[in-house]
PDB file of C-alpha atoms in Angstrom:
ATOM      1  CA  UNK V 253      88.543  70.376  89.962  1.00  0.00           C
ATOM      2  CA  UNK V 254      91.902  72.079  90.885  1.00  0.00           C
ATOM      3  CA  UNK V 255      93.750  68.587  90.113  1.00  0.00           C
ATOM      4  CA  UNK V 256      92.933  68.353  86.243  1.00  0.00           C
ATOM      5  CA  UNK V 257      94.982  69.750  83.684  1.00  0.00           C
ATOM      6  CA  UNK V 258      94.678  73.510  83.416  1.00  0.00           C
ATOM      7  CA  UNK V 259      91.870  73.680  86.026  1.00  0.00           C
ATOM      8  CA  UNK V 260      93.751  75.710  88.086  1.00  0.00           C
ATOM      9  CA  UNK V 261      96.564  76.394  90.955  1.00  0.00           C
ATOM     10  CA  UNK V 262      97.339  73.387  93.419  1.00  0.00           C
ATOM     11  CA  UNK V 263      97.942  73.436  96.753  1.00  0.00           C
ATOM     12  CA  UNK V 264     101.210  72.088  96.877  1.00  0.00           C
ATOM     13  CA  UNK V 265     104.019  74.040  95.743  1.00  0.00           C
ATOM     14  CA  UNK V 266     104.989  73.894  92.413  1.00  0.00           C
ATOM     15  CA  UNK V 267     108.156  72.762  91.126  1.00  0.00           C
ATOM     16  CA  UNK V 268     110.480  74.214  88.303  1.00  0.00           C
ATOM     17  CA  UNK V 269     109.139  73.526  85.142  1.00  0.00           C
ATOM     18  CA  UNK V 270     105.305  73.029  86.021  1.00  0.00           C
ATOM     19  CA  UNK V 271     102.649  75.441  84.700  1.00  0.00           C
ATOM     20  CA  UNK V 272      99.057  75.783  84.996  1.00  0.00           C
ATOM     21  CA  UNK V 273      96.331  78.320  83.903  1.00  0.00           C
ATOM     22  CA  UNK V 274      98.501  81.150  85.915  1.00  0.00           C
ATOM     23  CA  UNK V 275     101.625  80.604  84.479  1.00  0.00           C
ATOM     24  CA  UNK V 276     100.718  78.662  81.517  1.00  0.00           C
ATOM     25  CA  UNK V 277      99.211  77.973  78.062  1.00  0.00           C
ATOM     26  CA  UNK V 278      96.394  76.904  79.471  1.00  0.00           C
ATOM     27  CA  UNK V 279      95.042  80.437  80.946  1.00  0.00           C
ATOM     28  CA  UNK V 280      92.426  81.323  78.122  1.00  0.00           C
ATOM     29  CA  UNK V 281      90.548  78.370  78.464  1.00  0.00           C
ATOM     30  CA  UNK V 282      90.501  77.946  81.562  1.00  0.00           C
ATOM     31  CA  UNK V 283      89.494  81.419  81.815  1.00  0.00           C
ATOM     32  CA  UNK V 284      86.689  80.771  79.728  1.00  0.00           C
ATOM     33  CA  UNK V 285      85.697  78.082  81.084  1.00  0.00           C
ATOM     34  CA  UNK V 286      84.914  80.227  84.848  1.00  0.00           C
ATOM     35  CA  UNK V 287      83.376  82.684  82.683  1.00  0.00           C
ATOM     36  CA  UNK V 288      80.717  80.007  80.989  1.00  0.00           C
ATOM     37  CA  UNK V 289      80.524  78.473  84.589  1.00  0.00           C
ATOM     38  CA  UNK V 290      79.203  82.169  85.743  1.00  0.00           C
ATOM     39  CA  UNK V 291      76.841  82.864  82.979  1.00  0.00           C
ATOM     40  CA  UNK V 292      75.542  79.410  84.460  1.00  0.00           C
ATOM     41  CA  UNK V 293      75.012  80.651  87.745  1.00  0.00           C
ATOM     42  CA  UNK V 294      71.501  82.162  88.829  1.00  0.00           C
ATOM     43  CA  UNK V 295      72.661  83.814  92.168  1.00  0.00           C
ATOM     44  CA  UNK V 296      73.721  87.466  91.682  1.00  0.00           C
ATOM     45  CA  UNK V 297      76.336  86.922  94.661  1.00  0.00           C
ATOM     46  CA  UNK V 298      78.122  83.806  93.184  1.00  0.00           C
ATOM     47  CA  UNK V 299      77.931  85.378  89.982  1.00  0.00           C
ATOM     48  CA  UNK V 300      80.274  88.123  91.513  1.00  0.00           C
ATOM     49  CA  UNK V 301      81.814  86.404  92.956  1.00  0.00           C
ATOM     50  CA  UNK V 302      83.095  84.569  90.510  1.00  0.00           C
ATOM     51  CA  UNK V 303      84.061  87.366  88.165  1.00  0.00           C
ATOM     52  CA  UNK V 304      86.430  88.827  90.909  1.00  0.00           C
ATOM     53  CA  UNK V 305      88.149  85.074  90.758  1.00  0.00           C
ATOM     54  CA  UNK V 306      88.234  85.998  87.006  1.00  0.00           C
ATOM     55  CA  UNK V 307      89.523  89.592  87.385  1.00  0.00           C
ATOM     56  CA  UNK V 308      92.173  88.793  90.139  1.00  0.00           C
ATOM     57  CA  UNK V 309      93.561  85.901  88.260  1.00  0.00           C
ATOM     58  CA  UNK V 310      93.733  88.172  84.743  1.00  0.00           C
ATOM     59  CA  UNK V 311      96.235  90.445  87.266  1.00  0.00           C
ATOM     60  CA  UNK V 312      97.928  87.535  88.037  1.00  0.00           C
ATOM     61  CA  UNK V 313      98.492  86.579  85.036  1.00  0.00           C
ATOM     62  CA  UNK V 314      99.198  89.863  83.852  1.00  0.00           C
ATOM     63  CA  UNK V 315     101.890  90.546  86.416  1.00  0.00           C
ATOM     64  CA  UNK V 316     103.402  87.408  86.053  1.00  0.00           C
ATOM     65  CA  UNK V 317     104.003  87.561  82.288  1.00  0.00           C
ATOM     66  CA  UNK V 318     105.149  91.131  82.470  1.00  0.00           C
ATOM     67  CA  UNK V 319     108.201  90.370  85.195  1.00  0.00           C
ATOM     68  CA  UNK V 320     107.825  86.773  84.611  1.00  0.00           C
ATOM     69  CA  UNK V 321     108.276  85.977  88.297  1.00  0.00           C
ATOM     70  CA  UNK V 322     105.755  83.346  90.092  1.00  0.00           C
ATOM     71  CA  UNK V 323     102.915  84.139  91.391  1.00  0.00           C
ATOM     72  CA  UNK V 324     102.690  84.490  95.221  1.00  0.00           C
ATOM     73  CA  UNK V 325     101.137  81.332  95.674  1.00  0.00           C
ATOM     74  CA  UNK V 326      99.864  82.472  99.462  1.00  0.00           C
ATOM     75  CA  UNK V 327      98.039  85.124  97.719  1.00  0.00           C
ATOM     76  CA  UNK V 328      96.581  82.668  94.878  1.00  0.00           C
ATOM     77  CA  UNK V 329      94.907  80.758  97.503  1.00  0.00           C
ATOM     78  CA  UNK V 330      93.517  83.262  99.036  1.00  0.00           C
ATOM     79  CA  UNK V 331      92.448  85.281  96.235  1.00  0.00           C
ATOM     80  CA  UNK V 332      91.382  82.673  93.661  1.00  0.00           C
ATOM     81  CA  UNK V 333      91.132  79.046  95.464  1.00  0.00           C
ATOM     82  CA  UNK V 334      89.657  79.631  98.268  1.00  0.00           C
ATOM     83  CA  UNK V 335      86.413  81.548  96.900  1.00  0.00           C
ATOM     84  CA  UNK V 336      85.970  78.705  94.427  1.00  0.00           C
ATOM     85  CA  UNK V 337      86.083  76.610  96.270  1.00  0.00           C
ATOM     86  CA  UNK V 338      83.678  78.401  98.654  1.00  0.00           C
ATOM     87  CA  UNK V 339      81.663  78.926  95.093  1.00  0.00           C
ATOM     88  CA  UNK V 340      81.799  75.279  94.403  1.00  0.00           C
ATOM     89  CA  UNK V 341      80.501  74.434  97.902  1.00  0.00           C
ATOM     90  CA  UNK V 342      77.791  77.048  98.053  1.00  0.00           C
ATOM     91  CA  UNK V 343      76.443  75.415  94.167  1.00  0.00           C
ATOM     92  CA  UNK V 344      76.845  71.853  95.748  1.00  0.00           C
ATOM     93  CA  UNK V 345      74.534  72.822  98.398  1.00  0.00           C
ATOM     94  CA  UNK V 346      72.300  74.107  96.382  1.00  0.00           C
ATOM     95  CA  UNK V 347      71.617  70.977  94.026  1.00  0.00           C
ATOM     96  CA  UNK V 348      71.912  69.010  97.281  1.00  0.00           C
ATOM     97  CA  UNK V 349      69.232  70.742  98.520  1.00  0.00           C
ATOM     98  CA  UNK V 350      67.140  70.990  95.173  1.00  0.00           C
ATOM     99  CA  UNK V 351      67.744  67.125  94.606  1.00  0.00           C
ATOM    100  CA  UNK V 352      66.455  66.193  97.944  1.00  0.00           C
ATOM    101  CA  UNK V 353      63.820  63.171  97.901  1.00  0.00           C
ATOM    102  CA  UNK V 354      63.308  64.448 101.505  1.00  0.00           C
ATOM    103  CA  UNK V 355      61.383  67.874 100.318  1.00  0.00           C
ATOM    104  CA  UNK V 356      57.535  68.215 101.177  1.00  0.00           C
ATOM    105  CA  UNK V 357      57.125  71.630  99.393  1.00  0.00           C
ATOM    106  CA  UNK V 358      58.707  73.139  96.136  1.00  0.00           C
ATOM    107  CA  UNK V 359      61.539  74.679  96.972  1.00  0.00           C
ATOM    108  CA  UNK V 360      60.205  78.119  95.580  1.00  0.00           C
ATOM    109  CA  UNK V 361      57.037  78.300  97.108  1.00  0.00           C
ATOM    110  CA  UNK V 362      55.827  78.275 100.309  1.00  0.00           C
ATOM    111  CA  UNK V 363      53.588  75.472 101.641  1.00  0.00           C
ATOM    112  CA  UNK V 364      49.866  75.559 102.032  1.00  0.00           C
ATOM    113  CA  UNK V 365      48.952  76.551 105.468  1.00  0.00           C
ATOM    114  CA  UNK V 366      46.746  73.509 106.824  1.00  0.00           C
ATOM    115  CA  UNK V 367      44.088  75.336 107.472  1.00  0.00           C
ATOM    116  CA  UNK V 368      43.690  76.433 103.607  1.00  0.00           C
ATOM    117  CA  UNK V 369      44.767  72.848 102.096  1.00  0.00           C
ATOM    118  CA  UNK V 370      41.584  71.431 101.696  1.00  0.00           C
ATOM    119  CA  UNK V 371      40.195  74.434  99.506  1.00  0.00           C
ATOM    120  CA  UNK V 372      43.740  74.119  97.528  1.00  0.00           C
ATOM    121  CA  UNK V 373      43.299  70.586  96.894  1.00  0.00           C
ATOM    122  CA  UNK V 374      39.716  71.184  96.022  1.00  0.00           C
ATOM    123  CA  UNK V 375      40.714  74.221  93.640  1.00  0.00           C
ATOM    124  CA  UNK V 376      43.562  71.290  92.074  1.00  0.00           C
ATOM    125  CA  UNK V 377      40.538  69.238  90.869  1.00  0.00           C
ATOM    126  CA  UNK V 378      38.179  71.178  89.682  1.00  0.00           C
ATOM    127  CA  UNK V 379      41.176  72.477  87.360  1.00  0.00           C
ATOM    128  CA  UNK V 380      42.168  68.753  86.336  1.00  0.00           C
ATOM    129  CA  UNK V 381      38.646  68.390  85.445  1.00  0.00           C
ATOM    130  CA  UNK V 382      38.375  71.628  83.444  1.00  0.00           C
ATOM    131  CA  UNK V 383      36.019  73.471  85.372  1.00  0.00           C
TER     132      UNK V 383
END
């Protein structure tokens, strides 16, 4: 993710010359890439989370092409990488845990007490047969 072209900030230091989506040409669509990412997004948290990423790395930006000194890379990390990446685990888990073969209920419901499955099953048919 953080490794592609204009994806964003690495870990490692950078050296003179390099640019990315910070410091680069590359900003705008990477920005707008997070932002389609977070109209993707159903959880209200993640969403906001992800728009603070946005907003902090806008100031970045900002700052850096106003003084055009680096970015404080310690801050980057902490700011931007490290809640996407925490974003990024947080949506893996999710469609790990949608995706699972494993699942005995729908994820959005609860299950059927036992006591009570019998009539469900019972209320199933009668609507596969139209009645």
């Amino acid at each position: 993710m953080f490794n592609q072209p204009g994806a964003g900030p690495r870990t490692q230091d950078r050296t003179e010359g390099e640019s990315g989506p910070l410091t680069g040409d590359e900003f705008s669509t990477w920005s707008q890439r997070l932002s389609n990412v977070e109209e993707l997004v159903d959880k209200p948290d993640l969403r906001n989370q992800l728009a603070q990423v946005r907003d902090r790395a806008r100031a970045t930006r900002t700052e850096f092409k106003k003084g055009a000194k680096p970015p404080q890379w310690d801050l980057v990390k902490q700011d931007i990488l490290k809640p996407l990446l925490e974003v990024r685990e947080r949506i893996a888990d999710e469609l790990s845990r949608r995706d699972s073969n494993e699942s005995l209920a729908p994820i959005d419901r609860d299950p059927v007490p036992n006591k009570y499955s019998d009539l469900v099953k019972r209320y199933y048919e009668k609507l596969g047969n139209g009645q």
